[in-house]
Amino acid sequence: MDVTSPKTPRADAALLGFARALRAAGVDASAERVYAFLRAVGELRPGMRADVYWAGRLTLCGGRDDLERYERVFAACFDGSAPDGRTTATAPPPRPRLVVRDGPVPRGPARPEHAPAPPAASLASSAEVLRHRDVAELDSADREQLRRLLAAFALRGETRRTARRRPARRGQVDPRRTVRELLRRGGEPARLRRHARTDRPRRVVLLVDISGSMAPYADALLRFAHAASRGSRAEVFTIGTRLTRVTRELTHRDPDLAMTALAAAVPDWRGGTRLGELLREFLDRWGQRGMARGAVVVLLSDGWERGDPELLGAQMRRLHRLAHRVIWANPRKARPGYAPLAAGMAAALPSVDAFVEGHSLAALERLAAVVAGAEPGLVEGAERA
């Protein structure tokens, strides 16, 4: 990998590739760390290998365990040597493991009754195990696998009937097309032309909490939002101490580029939470003007509120009147003995149509099904809009 050229978009792509290789090796290079790495390289000399080395070591490594992995990946990416002249041996690729499992005896020549069966190679489905694990408990390798799985996500809103019509074999008679067909045939009998109304998915609005209490889940939820905004009518906002619209930043097809752009646009990572005030700001600036009208609004938050819970309750009632459905995904809901006793969560819950978990890949899959209307997930006592 060549980093001897000045800072260019191509050089940024090379540095992002280096960050991906680090994650694959087990280093937890989050979007915040990658953004800090790019800024550090920009402030130093991008053409100097030593500057790139130390910028990455100081920003991308989170502990002693990451240093050996960093040395190995840097040596593999940048001409096989560290800036101080040391050469680092690349670890050999892992060998496939053989798992002996019981199975039916294949048909073939007869053999002794107690002869051991030959070992059969089987690939354990690590993705299936990962689906149900809490995101906050994953190590670096599992987080990288989770990112790859989230990149293939798709999220579509519940379909609604529109006023537009399309040609169809069955449906109401289309008088205009039928008359045009008769005129084209000179008045001779012609088959009646028909049309039917079209369906389209509702707009989905995602409000993602990036406060300090949501830090273990923020990266996964934002990557879920990135997948949701790809190819659908989705709007994404981050909420913490400020409200930031990040729909444009998430238009990058590459998830890592999108996360880097998002990290540069959001100024309030790991801060406090002002859910009531920020929800009021969203409704005043965007929701009341049409973004929330008839939409499926999803809040991804643990419900911790530093402000007035009564304000949050009032704004949630206001949102419930505008939106088609209001869904709240709380990562803490999956914990044993959880009850929505936090002041903010308790104030918001009466205005929520569906209250679901958001702690794992399986929970996010169910959230996608609830958004699409495939699963109700209704809150007891809640009324649908």
Short mmCIF file of C-alpha atoms in Angstrom, two decimals, residues 1-333:
data_model
loop_
_atom_site.label_atom_id
_atom_site.label_comp_id
_atom_site.label_asym_id
_atom_site.label_seq_id
_atom_site.Cartn_x
_atom_site.Cartn_y
_atom_site.Cartn_z
CA MET A 1 0.00 0.00 0.00
CA ASP A 2 1.49 3.33 -1.06
CA VAL A 3 1.20 6.31 1.27
CA THR A 4 4.00 8.40 -0.19
CA SER A 5 1.61 10.67 -2.09
CA PRO A 6 -0.09 13.76 -0.59
CA LYS A 7 -3.45 13.56 1.12
CA THR A 8 -6.01 12.71 -1.56
CA PRO A 9 -9.32 10.81 -1.67
CA ARG A 10 -7.32 7.86 -2.97
CA ALA A 11 -5.00 8.10 0.02
CA ASP A 12 -8.04 8.23 2.34
CA ALA A 13 -9.33 5.05 0.72
CA ALA A 14 -5.95 3.39 1.35
CA LEU A 15 -6.01 4.44 5.00
CA LEU A 16 -9.58 3.14 5.37
CA GLY A 17 -8.43 -0.16 3.89
CA PHE A 18 -5.71 -0.27 6.53
CA ALA A 19 -8.36 0.32 9.24
CA ARG A 20 -10.47 -2.51 7.82
CA ALA A 21 -7.46 -4.83 7.95
CA LEU A 22 -6.93 -3.88 11.60
CA ARG A 23 -10.54 -4.73 12.44
CA ALA A 24 -10.20 -8.05 10.66
CA ALA A 25 -7.15 -8.74 12.84
CA GLY A 26 -9.11 -8.06 16.03
CA VAL A 27 -8.42 -4.36 16.73
CA ASP A 28 -11.60 -2.49 17.69
CA ALA A 29 -11.09 0.44 15.30
CA SER A 30 -14.46 2.18 15.70
CA ALA A 31 -15.74 5.00 13.50
CA GLU A 32 -14.59 7.58 16.06
CA ARG A 33 -11.06 6.12 16.13
CA VAL A 34 -10.86 5.96 12.32
CA TYR A 35 -11.97 9.60 12.06
CA ALA A 36 -9.34 10.61 14.63
CA PHE A 37 -6.74 8.64 12.65
CA LEU A 38 -7.60 10.45 9.39
CA ARG A 39 -7.47 13.83 11.15
CA ALA A 40 -4.12 13.01 12.74
CA VAL A 41 -2.64 11.96 9.39
CA GLY A 42 -3.97 15.16 7.82
CA GLU A 43 -2.31 17.28 10.51
CA LEU A 44 1.01 15.44 10.12
CA ARG A 45 2.76 14.49 6.88
CA PRO A 46 0.65 11.97 4.93
CA GLY A 47 3.63 11.17 2.68
CA MET A 48 5.80 10.02 5.59
CA ARG A 49 5.39 6.41 6.63
CA ALA A 50 6.55 7.14 10.18
CA ASP A 51 3.83 9.77 10.65
CA VAL A 52 1.17 7.37 9.41
CA TYR A 53 2.52 4.68 11.73
CA TRP A 54 2.44 6.80 14.89
CA ALA A 55 -0.87 8.49 14.01
CA GLY A 56 -2.49 5.06 13.69
CA ARG A 57 -0.81 3.58 16.75
CA LEU A 58 -1.97 6.45 18.98
CA THR A 59 -5.55 6.63 17.67
CA LEU A 60 -6.53 3.12 16.56
CA CYS A 61 -5.05 1.02 19.38
CA GLY A 62 -7.06 0.81 22.59
CA GLY A 63 -4.77 -1.37 24.71
CA ARG A 64 -1.62 -3.45 24.90
CA ASP A 65 -3.28 -6.39 23.19
CA ASP A 66 -3.77 -4.25 20.07
CA LEU A 67 -0.10 -3.30 19.67
CA GLU A 68 1.11 -6.67 18.37
CA ARG A 69 -1.80 -6.87 15.92
CA TYR A 70 -1.13 -3.31 14.82
CA GLU A 71 2.55 -4.03 14.15
CA ARG A 72 1.69 -7.12 12.14
CA VAL A 73 -1.00 -5.45 10.01
CA PHE A 74 1.09 -2.32 9.43
CA ALA A 75 4.00 -4.47 8.28
CA ALA A 76 1.72 -6.36 5.90
CA CYS A 77 0.14 -3.20 4.47
CA PHE A 78 3.17 -0.91 4.25
CA ASP A 79 6.05 -2.74 2.57
CA GLY A 80 6.60 -5.30 5.31
CA SER A 81 8.48 -3.16 7.83
CA ALA A 82 7.78 -0.79 10.69
CA PRO A 83 9.08 2.82 10.52
CA ASP A 84 11.95 2.10 12.93
CA GLY A 85 13.36 -0.58 10.63
CA ARG A 86 12.01 -3.63 12.48
CA THR A 87 10.51 -6.37 10.41
CA THR A 88 7.44 -8.11 11.68
CA ALA A 89 6.57 -11.64 10.78
CA THR A 90 3.10 -12.18 9.47
CA ALA A 91 1.13 -14.78 11.34
CA PRO A 92 0.22 -17.85 9.28
CA PRO A 93 -3.42 -18.17 8.25
CA PRO A 94 -5.58 -20.23 10.59
CA ARG A 95 -5.95 -23.85 9.65
CA PRO A 96 -9.41 -25.36 9.12
CA ARG A 97 -10.63 -27.31 12.10
CA LEU A 98 -12.14 -30.77 11.92
CA VAL A 99 -15.11 -31.39 14.17
CA VAL A 100 -16.03 -35.03 14.75
CA ARG A 101 -19.79 -35.42 14.88
CA ASP A 102 -22.15 -38.36 14.91
CA GLY A 103 -23.97 -39.01 11.66
CA PRO A 104 -25.44 -41.71 9.47
CA VAL A 105 -22.98 -44.32 8.20
CA PRO A 106 -22.45 -43.84 4.45
CA ARG A 107 -23.28 -46.69 2.15
CA GLY A 108 -20.24 -48.62 0.97
CA PRO A 109 -18.23 -51.71 1.64
CA ALA A 110 -18.99 -53.54 4.84
CA ARG A 111 -16.72 -52.79 7.79
CA PRO A 112 -16.50 -53.99 11.38
CA GLU A 113 -19.43 -53.06 13.58
CA HIS A 114 -17.37 -51.06 16.09
CA ALA A 115 -15.00 -49.49 13.60
CA PRO A 116 -14.76 -45.73 14.18
CA ALA A 117 -16.34 -43.56 11.52
CA PRO A 118 -14.00 -41.22 9.66
CA PRO A 119 -14.02 -37.62 10.88
CA ALA A 120 -16.36 -35.35 8.94
CA ALA A 121 -15.50 -31.70 8.39
CA SER A 122 -18.28 -29.41 9.54
CA LEU A 123 -18.41 -25.66 9.66
CA ALA A 124 -20.10 -24.37 12.78
CA SER A 125 -22.51 -21.55 12.09
CA SER A 126 -20.84 -18.78 14.05
CA ALA A 127 -23.21 -16.26 12.47
CA GLU A 128 -26.20 -18.03 14.04
CA VAL A 129 -24.56 -17.89 17.47
CA LEU A 130 -23.63 -14.25 16.93
CA ARG A 131 -27.22 -13.31 16.07
CA HIS A 132 -28.38 -13.70 19.67
CA ARG A 133 -25.37 -12.27 21.51
CA ASP A 134 -25.52 -8.85 23.15
CA VAL A 135 -23.59 -6.30 21.09
CA ALA A 136 -22.03 -4.81 24.23
CA GLU A 137 -20.37 -8.18 25.05
CA LEU A 138 -18.74 -8.83 21.65
CA ASP A 139 -14.99 -8.82 21.15
CA SER A 140 -13.26 -7.13 18.22
CA ALA A 141 -13.48 -10.12 15.85
CA ASP A 142 -17.18 -10.62 16.54
CA ARG A 143 -17.84 -6.91 16.06
CA GLU A 144 -16.19 -7.07 12.64
CA GLN A 145 -18.36 -10.02 11.68
CA LEU A 146 -21.43 -8.16 12.96
CA ARG A 147 -20.53 -5.18 10.77
CA ARG A 148 -20.38 -7.43 7.71
CA LEU A 149 -23.78 -8.90 8.54
CA LEU A 150 -25.33 -5.48 9.12
CA ALA A 151 -24.03 -4.31 5.73
CA ALA A 152 -26.41 -6.79 4.08
CA PHE A 153 -29.46 -5.55 6.00
CA ALA A 154 -32.52 -4.14 4.28
CA LEU A 155 -35.27 -2.12 5.92
CA ARG A 156 -38.52 -1.16 4.22
CA GLY A 157 -41.44 0.61 5.80
CA GLU A 158 -44.95 -0.75 5.97
CA THR A 159 -46.65 -0.49 2.57
CA ARG A 160 -49.51 1.93 1.98
CA ARG A 161 -52.01 2.36 -0.81
CA THR A 162 -51.32 5.43 -2.96
CA ALA A 163 -53.52 7.51 -5.26
CA ARG A 164 -51.39 6.61 -8.28
CA ARG A 165 -52.62 3.92 -10.61
CA ARG A 166 -50.76 1.53 -12.89
CA PRO A 167 -51.90 -0.64 -15.80
CA ALA A 168 -53.09 -4.05 -14.60
CA ARG A 169 -54.84 -7.13 -15.90
CA ARG A 170 -57.47 -6.91 -13.19
CA GLY A 171 -59.03 -3.94 -11.53
CA GLN A 172 -61.21 -1.02 -12.49
CA VAL A 173 -61.71 -0.04 -16.12
CA ASP A 174 -59.35 2.70 -17.28
CA PRO A 175 -61.64 4.87 -19.45
CA ARG A 176 -58.89 7.01 -20.98
CA ARG A 177 -56.70 4.14 -22.11
CA THR A 178 -59.77 2.22 -23.32
CA VAL A 179 -60.99 5.16 -25.45
CA ARG A 180 -57.49 5.71 -26.87
CA GLU A 181 -57.36 2.03 -27.83
CA LEU A 182 -60.76 2.28 -29.56
CA LEU A 183 -59.65 5.37 -31.50
CA ARG A 184 -56.44 3.63 -32.52
CA ARG A 185 -58.50 0.74 -33.90
CA GLY A 186 -60.88 3.06 -35.75
CA GLY A 187 -63.87 2.26 -33.56
CA GLU A 188 -63.51 -1.50 -33.79
CA PRO A 189 -64.16 -3.48 -30.59
CA ALA A 190 -61.14 -3.67 -28.32
CA ARG A 191 -60.28 -5.23 -24.99
CA LEU A 192 -61.08 -3.08 -22.00
CA ARG A 193 -58.01 -1.51 -20.40
CA ARG A 194 -57.79 -1.70 -16.61
CA HIS A 195 -55.71 -0.16 -13.87
CA ALA A 196 -55.08 -0.64 -10.15
CA ARG A 197 -53.69 1.45 -7.34
CA THR A 198 -50.00 1.04 -6.48
CA ASP A 199 -48.49 0.33 -3.08
CA ARG A 200 -45.32 1.93 -1.79
CA PRO A 201 -43.44 1.67 1.52
CA ARG A 202 -43.99 4.36 4.10
CA ARG A 203 -41.17 6.69 5.02
CA VAL A 204 -39.04 5.47 7.93
CA VAL A 205 -37.50 8.00 10.35
CA LEU A 206 -34.75 6.73 12.67
CA LEU A 207 -33.70 8.68 15.77
CA VAL A 208 -30.50 7.07 17.12
CA ASP A 209 -29.31 7.84 20.65
CA ILE A 210 -25.50 8.31 20.74
CA SER A 211 -25.19 9.39 24.38
CA GLY A 212 -22.69 7.89 26.81
CA SER A 213 -25.08 5.25 28.11
CA MET A 214 -25.64 4.01 24.53
CA ALA A 215 -21.94 3.93 23.58
CA PRO A 216 -21.66 0.09 23.43
CA TYR A 217 -24.54 -0.04 20.92
CA ALA A 218 -24.13 3.18 18.93
CA ASP A 219 -21.88 1.80 16.18
CA ALA A 220 -24.11 -1.21 15.47
CA LEU A 221 -27.29 0.89 15.51
CA LEU A 222 -25.80 3.48 13.14
CA ARG A 223 -24.71 0.74 10.75
CA PHE A 224 -28.25 -0.62 10.95
CA ALA A 225 -29.46 2.89 10.07
CA HIS A 226 -26.98 3.03 7.16
CA ALA A 227 -28.42 -0.19 5.76
CA ALA A 228 -31.94 1.16 6.28
CA SER A 229 -31.23 4.39 4.40
CA ARG A 230 -29.83 2.53 1.40
CA GLY A 231 -32.47 2.25 -1.31
CA SER A 232 -35.45 3.33 0.79
CA ARG A 233 -37.25 6.47 1.95
CA ALA A 234 -35.43 6.67 5.28
CA GLU A 235 -34.31 9.69 7.28
CA VAL A 236 -31.73 9.33 10.05
CA PHE A 237 -31.02 11.66 12.99
CA THR A 238 -28.66 11.34 15.94
CA ILE A 239 -29.77 12.53 19.36
CA GLY A 240 -27.62 13.27 22.38
CA THR A 241 -27.06 16.81 23.55
CA ARG A 242 -27.85 17.96 19.98
CA LEU A 243 -30.05 16.87 17.11
CA THR A 244 -28.10 16.16 13.92
CA ARG A 245 -29.54 15.08 10.59
CA VAL A 246 -27.11 12.53 9.10
CA THR A 247 -29.11 11.20 6.13
CA ARG A 248 -26.68 12.72 3.64
CA GLU A 249 -23.61 11.29 5.40
CA LEU A 250 -25.13 7.82 5.24
CA THR A 251 -25.61 7.92 1.46
CA HIS A 252 -22.10 6.46 0.96
CA ARG A 253 -22.38 2.88 -0.23
CA ASP A 254 -19.28 1.91 1.75
CA PRO A 255 -20.28 1.54 5.43
CA ASP A 256 -16.83 2.62 6.67
CA LEU A 257 -16.86 5.79 4.55
CA ALA A 258 -20.37 6.52 5.81
CA MET A 259 -19.32 6.04 9.45
CA THR A 260 -16.28 8.28 8.96
CA ALA A 261 -18.40 11.04 7.41
CA LEU A 262 -20.94 10.65 10.21
CA ALA A 263 -18.26 10.90 12.89
CA ALA A 264 -17.10 14.19 11.34
CA ALA A 265 -20.66 15.58 11.24
CA VAL A 266 -21.78 14.66 14.77
CA PRO A 267 -20.28 16.84 17.52
CA ASP A 268 -21.90 15.28 20.60
CA TRP A 269 -20.65 11.70 20.82
CA ARG A 270 -20.93 10.07 24.26
CA GLY A 271 -22.52 13.10 25.90
CA GLY A 272 -25.74 13.45 27.84
CA THR A 273 -29.30 12.98 26.62
CA ARG A 274 -31.99 15.62 26.16
CA LEU A 275 -34.68 13.50 24.56
CA GLY A 276 -37.63 15.81 25.24
CA GLU A 277 -35.99 18.99 23.95
CA LEU A 278 -34.49 17.30 20.89
CA LEU A 279 -37.73 15.56 20.01
CA ARG A 280 -39.47 18.93 20.18
CA GLU A 281 -36.80 20.38 17.89
CA PHE A 282 -37.28 17.53 15.42
CA LEU A 283 -41.04 18.02 15.36
CA ASP A 284 -40.79 21.81 14.99
CA ARG A 285 -38.20 21.74 12.17
CA TRP A 286 -39.05 18.58 10.24
CA GLY A 287 -41.80 16.43 11.69
CA GLN A 288 -44.65 18.93 11.73
CA ARG A 289 -43.84 20.00 8.16
CA GLY A 290 -44.36 16.54 6.78
CA MET A 291 -41.43 14.23 7.55
CA ALA A 292 -43.24 12.47 10.39
CA ARG A 293 -46.74 12.60 8.89
CA GLY A 294 -47.82 9.08 8.05
CA ALA A 295 -44.29 7.77 8.65
CA VAL A 296 -42.96 4.95 10.79
CA VAL A 297 -40.80 6.65 13.43
CA VAL A 298 -38.24 4.50 15.24
CA LEU A 299 -36.41 5.67 18.37
CA LEU A 300 -33.33 3.64 19.29
CA SER A 301 -32.52 4.64 22.85
CA ASP A 302 -32.33 3.33 26.41
CA GLY A 303 -34.70 6.08 27.58
CA TRP A 304 -32.33 7.83 30.00
CA GLU A 305 -33.44 11.47 30.13
CA ARG A 306 -31.53 14.32 31.76
CA GLY A 307 -34.28 16.84 31.09
CA ASP A 308 -37.91 17.05 32.15
CA PRO A 309 -39.72 13.71 31.64
CA GLU A 310 -43.05 15.53 31.32
CA LEU A 311 -41.70 17.40 28.29
CA LEU A 312 -40.70 14.08 26.72
CA GLY A 313 -44.16 12.66 27.39
CA ALA A 314 -45.85 15.69 25.80
CA GLN A 315 -43.64 15.53 22.68
CA MET A 316 -44.21 11.77 22.35
CA ARG A 317 -47.98 12.35 22.36
CA ARG A 318 -47.48 14.99 19.70
CA LEU A 319 -45.37 12.59 17.63
CA HIS A 320 -47.94 9.82 18.06
CA ARG A 321 -50.64 12.04 16.55
CA LEU A 322 -48.50 12.76 13.46
CA ALA A 323 -46.88 9.40 12.73
CA HIS A 324 -48.50 6.25 11.43
CA ARG A 325 -46.65 4.22 14.05
CA VAL A 326 -44.08 4.95 16.76
CA ILE A 327 -41.60 2.17 17.57
CA TRP A 328 -39.10 2.25 20.43
CA ALA A 329 -36.11 -0.14 20.41
CA ASN A 330 -34.33 -0.32 23.78
CA PRO A 331 -31.13 -2.43 24.12
CA ARG A 332 -31.64 -2.63 27.90
CA LYS A 333 -35.03 -4.34 27.50
#
